[in-house]
Coordinates of N, CA and C and ligand atoms in Angstrom, one line a residue:
M246 N 48.5 105.4 3.9 CA 48.1 104.2 4.5 C 49.0 103.8 5.7
N247 N 48.4 103.3 6.7 CA 49.3 102.8 7.9 C 50.1 101.6 7.6
L248 N 51.3 101.6 8.1 CA 52.1 100.4 7.9 C 51.6 99.3 8.9
V249 N 51.7 98.1 8.5 CA 51.3 97.0 9.4 C 52.5 96.3 9.9
R250 N 52.7 96.3 11.2 CA 53.8 95.6 11.8 C 53.2 94.4 12.5
A251 N 53.8 93.2 12.2 CA 53.3 92.0 12.9 C 54.4 91.3 13.7
I252 N 53.9 90.6 14.7 CA 54.8 89.7 15.5 C 54.6 88.3 15.1
Y253 N 55.6 87.5 14.8 CA 55.5 86.1 14.6 C 56.2 85.4 15.8
P254 N 55.3 85.1 16.8 CA 55.9 84.6 18.1 C 56.1 83.1 18.1
G255 N 57.0 82.6 19.0 CA 57.2 81.2 19.1 C 58.3 80.9 20.0
T256 N 58.5 79.6 20.2 CA 59.7 79.1 20.9 C 60.9 78.9 20.0
F257 N 60.6 78.5 18.8 CA 61.7 78.3 17.8 C 62.9 77.5 18.3
D258 N 62.6 76.3 18.8 CA 63.6 75.5 19.5 C 63.7 74.1 18.7
P259 N 64.3 74.1 17.6 CA 64.9 75.2 16.8 C 63.9 75.6 15.7
L260 N 64.4 76.6 15.0 CA 63.6 77.1 13.8 C 63.7 76.1 12.7
T261 N 62.5 75.8 12.1 CA 62.5 74.8 11.0 C 62.2 75.4 9.7
N262 N 62.2 74.6 8.6 CA 61.9 75.2 7.3 C 60.4 75.6 7.3
G263 N 59.6 75.0 8.1 CA 58.2 75.4 8.2 C 58.1 76.8 8.7
H264 N 58.8 77.1 9.8 CA 58.9 78.5 10.3 C 59.4 79.5 9.3
L265 N 60.4 79.1 8.6 CA 61.0 80.0 7.5 C 60.0 80.3 6.4
D266 N 59.3 79.2 6.1 CA 58.3 79.3 5.0 C 57.2 80.4 5.5
L267 N 56.8 80.3 6.7 CA 55.8 81.2 7.2 C 56.4 82.6 7.3
I268 N 57.6 82.7 7.7 CA 58.3 84.1 7.8 C 58.3 84.7 6.4
E269 N 58.6 83.9 5.4 CA 58.7 84.4 4.0 C 57.3 84.9 3.6
R270 N 56.3 84.1 3.9 CA 54.9 84.5 3.5 C 54.5 85.7 4.3
G271 N 54.8 85.8 5.6 CA 54.5 86.9 6.4 C 55.2 88.2 5.9
S272 N 56.4 88.0 5.5 CA 57.2 89.2 5.0 C 56.6 89.8 3.8
K273 N 55.8 89.0 3.1 CA 55.2 89.5 1.8 C 53.9 90.3 2.1
I274 N 53.2 89.9 3.2 CA 51.9 90.6 3.4 C 52.0 91.7 4.5
F275 N 53.0 91.6 5.3 CA 53.1 92.7 6.3 C 54.3 93.6 5.9
D276 N 54.2 94.9 6.4 CA 55.2 95.8 6.1 C 56.5 95.5 6.9
E277 N 56.2 95.1 8.1 CA 57.4 94.7 9.0 C 57.0 93.5 9.8
L278 N 57.9 92.6 10.0 CA 57.6 91.4 10.7 C 58.7 91.2 11.8
I279 N 58.3 91.0 13.0 CA 59.2 90.8 14.1 C 59.0 89.3 14.6
V280 N 60.1 88.5 14.4 CA 60.1 87.2 14.9 C 60.3 87.3 16.4
G281 N 59.3 87.0 17.2 CA 59.4 87.1 18.7 C 59.7 85.8 19.3
I282 N 60.9 85.7 19.9 CA 61.3 84.4 20.5 C 61.1 84.5 22.0
L283 N 60.3 83.6 22.5 CA 59.9 83.6 23.9 C 61.1 83.2 24.8
R284 N 61.4 84.1 25.7 CA 62.6 83.9 26.6 C 62.3 82.8 27.6
N285 N 61.3 83.0 28.5 CA 61.1 82.0 29.6 C 60.0 81.0 29.1
T286 N 60.5 79.9 28.7 CA 59.5 78.9 28.2 C 59.5 77.8 29.2
E287 N 58.3 77.3 29.4 CA 58.1 76.1 30.3 C 58.6 74.9 29.7
K288 N 59.0 75.0 28.4 CA 59.3 73.8 27.6 C 60.7 73.3 27.8
D289 N 61.5 74.0 28.6 CA 62.9 73.6 28.9 C 63.6 73.4 27.5
P290 N 63.9 74.4 26.8 CA 64.4 74.3 25.4 C 65.8 73.7 25.3
L291 N 66.0 73.0 24.2 CA 67.3 72.4 23.9 C 68.3 73.5 23.6
F292 N 67.9 74.5 22.9 CA 68.8 75.7 22.6 C 68.4 76.8 23.5
N293 N 69.4 77.4 24.2 CA 69.1 78.5 25.0 C 68.7 79.8 24.2
L294 N 68.3 80.8 24.9 CA 67.7 81.9 24.1 C 68.8 82.6 23.2
A295 N 70.0 82.7 23.7 CA 71.1 83.3 22.9 C 71.3 82.5 21.6
E296 N 71.3 81.2 21.8 CA 71.5 80.3 20.6 C 70.3 80.4 19.6
R297 N 69.1 80.5 20.1 CA 67.9 80.6 19.2 C 67.9 81.9 18.5
L298 N 68.3 83.0 19.3 CA 68.4 84.3 18.7 C 69.4 84.4 17.6
E299 N 70.6 83.8 17.9 CA 71.7 83.9 16.9 C 71.4 83.1 15.6
M300 N 70.9 81.9 15.8 CA 70.5 81.1 14.6 C 69.4 81.8 13.8
S301 N 68.4 82.3 14.5 CA 67.3 82.9 13.8 C 67.8 84.2 13.0
E302 N 68.6 85.0 13.7 CA 69.1 86.2 13.0 C 69.8 85.9 11.7
Q303 N 70.6 84.9 11.8 CA 71.3 84.5 10.5 C 70.4 84.0 9.5
L304 N 69.3 83.3 9.9 CA 68.4 82.7 8.9 C 67.5 83.7 8.3
I305 N 67.2 84.8 8.9 CA 66.2 85.8 8.4 C 66.9 86.9 7.7
R306 N 68.3 86.9 7.6 CA 69.0 88.0 7.1 C 68.6 88.4 5.7
R307 N 68.1 87.4 4.9 CA 67.8 87.7 3.5 C 66.4 88.5 3.4
F308 N 65.7 88.6 4.5 CA 64.4 89.4 4.4 C 64.7 90.8 4.9
D309 N 64.4 91.8 4.1 CA 64.7 93.2 4.5 C 63.8 93.7 5.6
N310 N 62.6 93.2 5.6 CA 61.6 93.7 6.6 C 61.3 92.8 7.8
V311 N 62.3 91.9 8.0 CA 62.1 91.0 9.1 C 63.2 91.2 10.1
R312 N 62.9 91.2 11.4 CA 63.9 91.2 12.4 C 63.5 90.2 13.6
V313 N 64.5 89.9 14.4 CA 64.3 89.0 15.5 C 64.4 89.7 16.8
E314 N 63.5 89.4 17.8 CA 63.7 90.0 19.1 C 63.2 88.9 20.1
A315 N 63.8 89.0 21.3 CA 63.3 88.1 22.4 C 62.2 88.8 23.1
F316 N 61.4 88.0 23.7 CA 60.4 88.6 24.6 C 60.1 87.7 25.8
E317 N 59.5 88.3 26.8 CA 59.1 87.5 28.0 C 57.8 88.2 28.4
G318 N 57.0 87.4 29.2 CA 55.7 88.0 29.7 C 54.7 87.7 28.6
L319 N 53.7 88.5 28.7 CA 52.5 88.3 27.8 C 52.9 88.8 26.3
L320 N 52.5 87.9 25.4 CA 52.7 88.2 24.0 C 52.0 89.5 23.6
V321 N 50.8 89.7 24.1 CA 50.1 91.0 23.7 C 50.8 92.2 24.2
D322 N 51.4 92.1 25.4 CA 52.1 93.3 25.9 C 53.3 93.6 25.0
F323 N 54.0 92.5 24.6 CA 55.1 92.7 23.6 C 54.6 93.3 22.3
A324 N 53.5 92.9 21.9 CA 52.9 93.4 20.6 C 52.6 94.9 20.8
M325 N 52.0 95.3 21.9 CA 51.7 96.7 22.2 C 52.9 97.5 22.3
Q326 N 53.9 97.0 23.0 CA 55.2 97.7 23.2 C 55.9 97.9 21.8
K327 N 55.7 97.0 20.9 CA 56.3 97.1 19.6 C 55.4 97.8 18.6
K328 N 54.3 98.3 19.1 CA 53.3 98.9 18.2 C 52.9 98.0 17.0
A329 N 52.7 96.7 17.3 CA 52.4 95.8 16.3 C 50.8 95.7 16.2
G330 N 50.3 95.6 15.1 CA 48.8 95.5 15.0 C 48.4 94.1 14.7
A331 N 49.3 93.2 14.5 CA 48.9 91.8 14.2 C 49.9 90.8 14.8
I332 N 49.4 89.6 15.1 CA 50.1 88.5 15.6 C 50.0 87.4 14.5
L333 N 51.1 86.9 14.0 CA 51.0 85.9 12.9 C 51.2 84.5 13.6
R334 N 50.3 83.6 13.2 CA 50.5 82.2 13.7 C 50.3 81.3 12.5
G335 N 51.1 80.2 12.5 CA 50.9 79.2 11.5 C 49.9 78.1 11.9
I336 N 49.1 77.7 11.0 CA 48.2 76.5 11.3 C 48.6 75.4 10.3
R337 N 49.1 74.3 10.8 CA 49.5 73.2 9.9 C 48.3 72.3 9.5
A338 N 47.6 72.0 10.6 CA 46.5 71.0 10.4 C 45.4 71.4 11.3
I339 N 44.2 70.7 11.1 CA 43.1 71.1 11.9 C 43.3 70.9 13.4
S340 N 44.2 70.0 13.7 CA 44.6 69.7 15.1 C 45.2 70.9 15.8
D341 N 45.8 71.8 15.0 CA 46.4 73.0 15.6 C 45.3 74.0 16.0
Y342 N 44.2 73.9 15.3 CA 43.2 75.0 15.3 C 42.7 75.3 16.7
E343 N 42.3 74.2 17.4 CA 41.7 74.5 18.7 C 42.6 75.3 19.7
Y344 N 43.8 74.9 19.8 CA 44.8 75.6 20.6 C 45.0 77.0 20.2
E345 N 45.2 77.1 18.9 CA 45.5 78.4 18.3 C 44.3 79.4 18.5
L346 N 43.1 78.8 18.3 CA 41.9 79.6 18.4 C 41.7 80.1 19.9
Q347 N 42.0 79.2 20.8 CA 41.9 79.6 22.2 C 42.9 80.7 22.5
M348 N 44.1 80.6 22.0 CA 45.1 81.6 22.3 C 44.7 83.0 21.6
A349 N 44.2 82.9 20.4 CA 43.8 84.1 19.7 C 42.7 84.8 20.4
W350 N 41.7 84.0 20.9 CA 40.6 84.6 21.6 C 41.1 85.3 22.9
M351 N 41.9 84.5 23.6 CA 42.5 85.1 24.9 C 43.3 86.3 24.6
N352 N 44.1 86.3 23.6 CA 44.9 87.5 23.3 C 43.9 88.7 22.9
R353 N 42.8 88.3 22.2 CA 41.9 89.4 21.8 C 41.2 90.0 23.0
K354 N 40.9 89.1 24.0 CA 40.3 89.5 25.2 C 41.2 90.5 26.0
L355 N 42.5 90.1 26.0 CA 43.5 90.9 26.7 C 43.8 92.3 26.0
H356 N 43.9 92.2 24.7 CA 44.2 93.4 23.9 C 43.4 93.4 22.6
P357 N 42.2 93.9 22.5 CA 41.3 93.8 21.3 C 42.0 94.5 20.1
Q358 N 42.9 95.4 20.4 CA 43.5 96.1 19.2 C 44.4 95.2 18.4
V359 N 44.9 94.1 19.0 CA 45.9 93.3 18.2 C 45.1 92.1 17.5
E360 N 45.3 92.0 16.3 CA 44.5 91.0 15.5 C 45.4 89.8 15.2
T361 N 44.9 88.6 15.4 CA 45.7 87.4 15.1 C 45.4 87.0 13.7
V362 N 46.4 86.7 12.9 CA 46.3 86.3 11.5 C 46.9 84.9 11.4
F363 N 46.1 84.0 10.9 CA 46.6 82.6 10.7 C 47.0 82.4 9.2
M364 N 48.2 81.8 9.0 CA 48.6 81.4 7.7 C 49.0 80.0 7.6
M365 N 48.9 79.4 6.5 CA 49.3 77.9 6.3 C 50.7 77.9 5.7
P366 N 51.6 77.0 6.3 CA 52.9 76.8 5.6 C 52.7 76.0 4.4
A367 N 53.7 75.8 3.5 CA 53.6 75.0 2.4 C 53.2 73.6 2.9
E368 N 52.5 72.9 2.0 CA 52.0 71.5 2.4 C 53.1 70.6 2.8
A369 N 54.3 70.8 2.2 CA 55.4 69.9 2.5 C 55.8 70.0 3.9
Y370 N 55.5 71.1 4.6 CA 55.9 71.3 6.0 C 54.7 71.0 6.9
S371 N 53.6 70.5 6.5 CA 52.4 70.5 7.3 C 52.6 69.5 8.5
Y372 N 53.5 68.6 8.4 CA 53.7 67.6 9.4 C 54.9 67.9 10.3
L373 N 55.5 69.0 10.1 CA 56.8 69.4 10.7 C 56.6 70.1 12.1
S374 N 57.4 69.7 13.1 CA 57.4 70.4 14.3 C 58.8 70.4 14.9
S375 N 59.1 71.4 15.7 CA 60.5 71.4 16.3 C 60.6 70.2 17.2
R376 N 59.6 69.8 17.9 CA 59.7 68.7 18.8 C 60.0 67.4 18.0
L377 N 59.4 67.2 16.9 CA 59.7 66.0 16.1 C 61.1 66.0 15.6
I378 N 61.5 67.2 15.1 CA 62.9 67.4 14.6 C 63.9 66.9 15.6
K379 N 63.7 67.4 16.8 CA 64.7 67.1 17.9 C 64.7 65.6 18.2
E380 N 63.5 65.0 18.2 CA 63.4 63.6 18.5 C 64.0 62.8 17.4
I381 N 63.7 63.1 16.2 CA 64.3 62.3 15.0 C 65.8 62.4 15.0
F382 N 66.3 63.7 15.2 CA 67.7 63.8 15.1 C 68.4 63.1 16.2
R383 N 67.8 63.2 17.4 CA 68.4 62.5 18.6 C 68.5 61.0 18.4
L384 N 67.5 60.5 17.7 CA 67.5 59.0 17.5 C 68.2 58.6 16.2
G385 N 68.9 59.5 15.5 CA 69.7 59.2 14.4 C 69.0 59.2 13.0
G386 N 67.8 59.8 13.0 CA 67.1 59.9 11.7 C 67.6 61.2 10.9
S387 N 67.3 61.3 9.7 CA 67.7 62.4 8.9 C 66.6 63.5 8.9
V388 N 67.1 64.7 9.1 CA 66.2 65.9 9.1 C 66.5 66.8 7.9
R389 N 67.2 66.3 7.0 CA 67.7 67.0 5.8 C 66.4 67.5 5.0
G390 N 66.5 68.8 4.7 CA 65.4 69.4 4.0 C 64.2 69.9 4.8
L391 N 64.3 69.5 6.1 CA 63.2 69.9 7.0 C 63.6 71.1 7.9
V392 N 64.9 71.3 8.1 CA 65.5 72.4 8.8 C 66.6 73.0 7.9
P393 N 66.9 74.3 8.2 CA 68.0 74.9 7.4 C 69.3 74.1 7.8
E394 N 70.3 74.2 6.9 CA 71.6 73.5 7.1 C 72.3 74.0 8.4
L395 N 72.1 75.2 8.7 CA 72.7 75.8 10.0 C 72.1 75.1 11.2
V396 N 70.8 74.9 11.2 CA 70.2 74.2 12.3 C 70.6 72.8 12.4
E397 N 70.7 72.1 11.2 CA 71.2 70.7 11.2 C 72.6 70.6 11.9
Q398 N 73.4 71.6 11.5 CA 74.8 71.6 12.0 C 74.8 71.8 13.5
R399 N 73.9 72.7 14.0 CA 73.9 73.0 15.4 C 73.3 71.9 16.2
L400 N 72.4 71.2 15.6 CA 71.8 70.0 16.3 C 72.9 68.9 16.4
G401 N 73.8 68.8 15.4 CA 74.9 67.9 15.5 C 75.8 68.2 16.6
E402 N 76.1 69.5 16.7 CA 77.0 70.0 17.8 C 76.4 69.7 19.2
K403 N 75.1 69.9 19.3 CA 74.4 69.7 20.6 C 74.4 68.3 21.0
F404 N 74.2 67.4 20.0 CA 74.1 66.0 20.4 C 75.5 65.3 20.3
A405 N 76.5 66.0 19.8 CA 77.8 65.3 19.8 C 78.3 65.0 21.2
G406 N 78.7 63.8 21.4 CA 79.2 63.4 22.7 C 78.1 62.8 23.6
S407 N 76.9 63.0 23.2 CA 75.8 62.4 24.0 C 75.7 60.9 23.6
T408 N 75.0 60.1 24.4 CA 75.0 58.7 24.2 C 74.4 58.3 22.9
T409 N 73.6 59.2 22.3 CA 72.9 58.8 21.1 C 73.8 59.3 19.9
S410 N 74.9 60.0 20.1 CA 75.6 60.6 19.0 C 76.2 59.5 18.1
S411 N 76.4 58.3 18.6 CA 77.0 57.3 17.7 C 75.9 57.0 16.6
S412 N 74.7 56.9 17.0 CA 73.7 56.7 16.0 C 73.5 57.9 15.0
V413 N 73.7 59.1 15.6 CA 73.7 60.3 14.8 C 74.8 60.2 13.7
N414 N 76.0 59.8 14.1 CA 77.1 59.7 13.2 C 76.9 58.7 12.1
L415 N 76.2 57.6 12.5 CA 76.0 56.5 11.6 C 75.3 57.0 10.3
K416 N 74.4 58.0 10.4 CA 73.6 58.3 9.2 C 74.5 59.2 8.3
K417 N 75.6 59.6 8.7 CA 76.4 60.6 7.8 C 77.3 59.8 6.9
Ligands
PNS616 O1 56.2 78.0 19.3 P1 55.1 77.9 20.4 O2 55.7 77.2 21.6 O3 53.9 77.2 19.8 O4 54.7 79.4 20.8 C1 53.8 79.6 21.8 C2 53.8 81.1 22.2 C3 55.2 81.6 22.5 C4 53.2 81.9 21.0 C5 52.9 81.3 23.5 O5 53.3 80.4 24.4 C6 52.9 82.7 24.0 O6 52.4 83.6 23.5 N1 53.6 82.8 25.2 C7 53.7 84.1 25.9 C8 52.9 84.2 27.1 C9 51.4 84.5 26.8 O7 51.2 85.6 26.3 N2 50.5 83.6 27.2 C10 49.1 83.8 27.0 C11 48.7 83.3 25.6 S1 47.0 83.4 25.3

């Protein structure tokens, strides 16, 4: 039987427990999973690519069949280059579906050989997003249990010395 290699692509700025949950689920159904971190993102990431790669590498170390790689350009080209047969994407709520469906169809149009597979994270993470994590942390709210400790630590370092860091320190 053929091995199935999948790409789990994203910005991962930063990686959350929701992402990790999906990685764990993906690692169980695919033979190999590559976490693909987008290099050139229009989103002006808080963490640069090297930081996102380093954090993610540490966090996926416990999975034997998962590795992290950066990519740029089209996702489907990256998938073809890696000989991946599937793209894994998480769907948290019905609101994700329209955008994800559009991407999946477009990716299918570009490369029909690559199949998109949607999975749901645990319900506890269904409201979680990297954008909200950054906003909550910046404004002094607790993100405990929503991101790995390493990420919480790195967020602290990022915001230390910023004008909002006093409120960040208050919560500790
Ligand atoms: O974590 P995100 O920001 O939701 O991930 C979005 C991502 C990286 C999967 C998407 O932006 C992407 O695939 N970008 C690469 C460029 C590309 O292939 N664009 C066409 C998508 S149909």
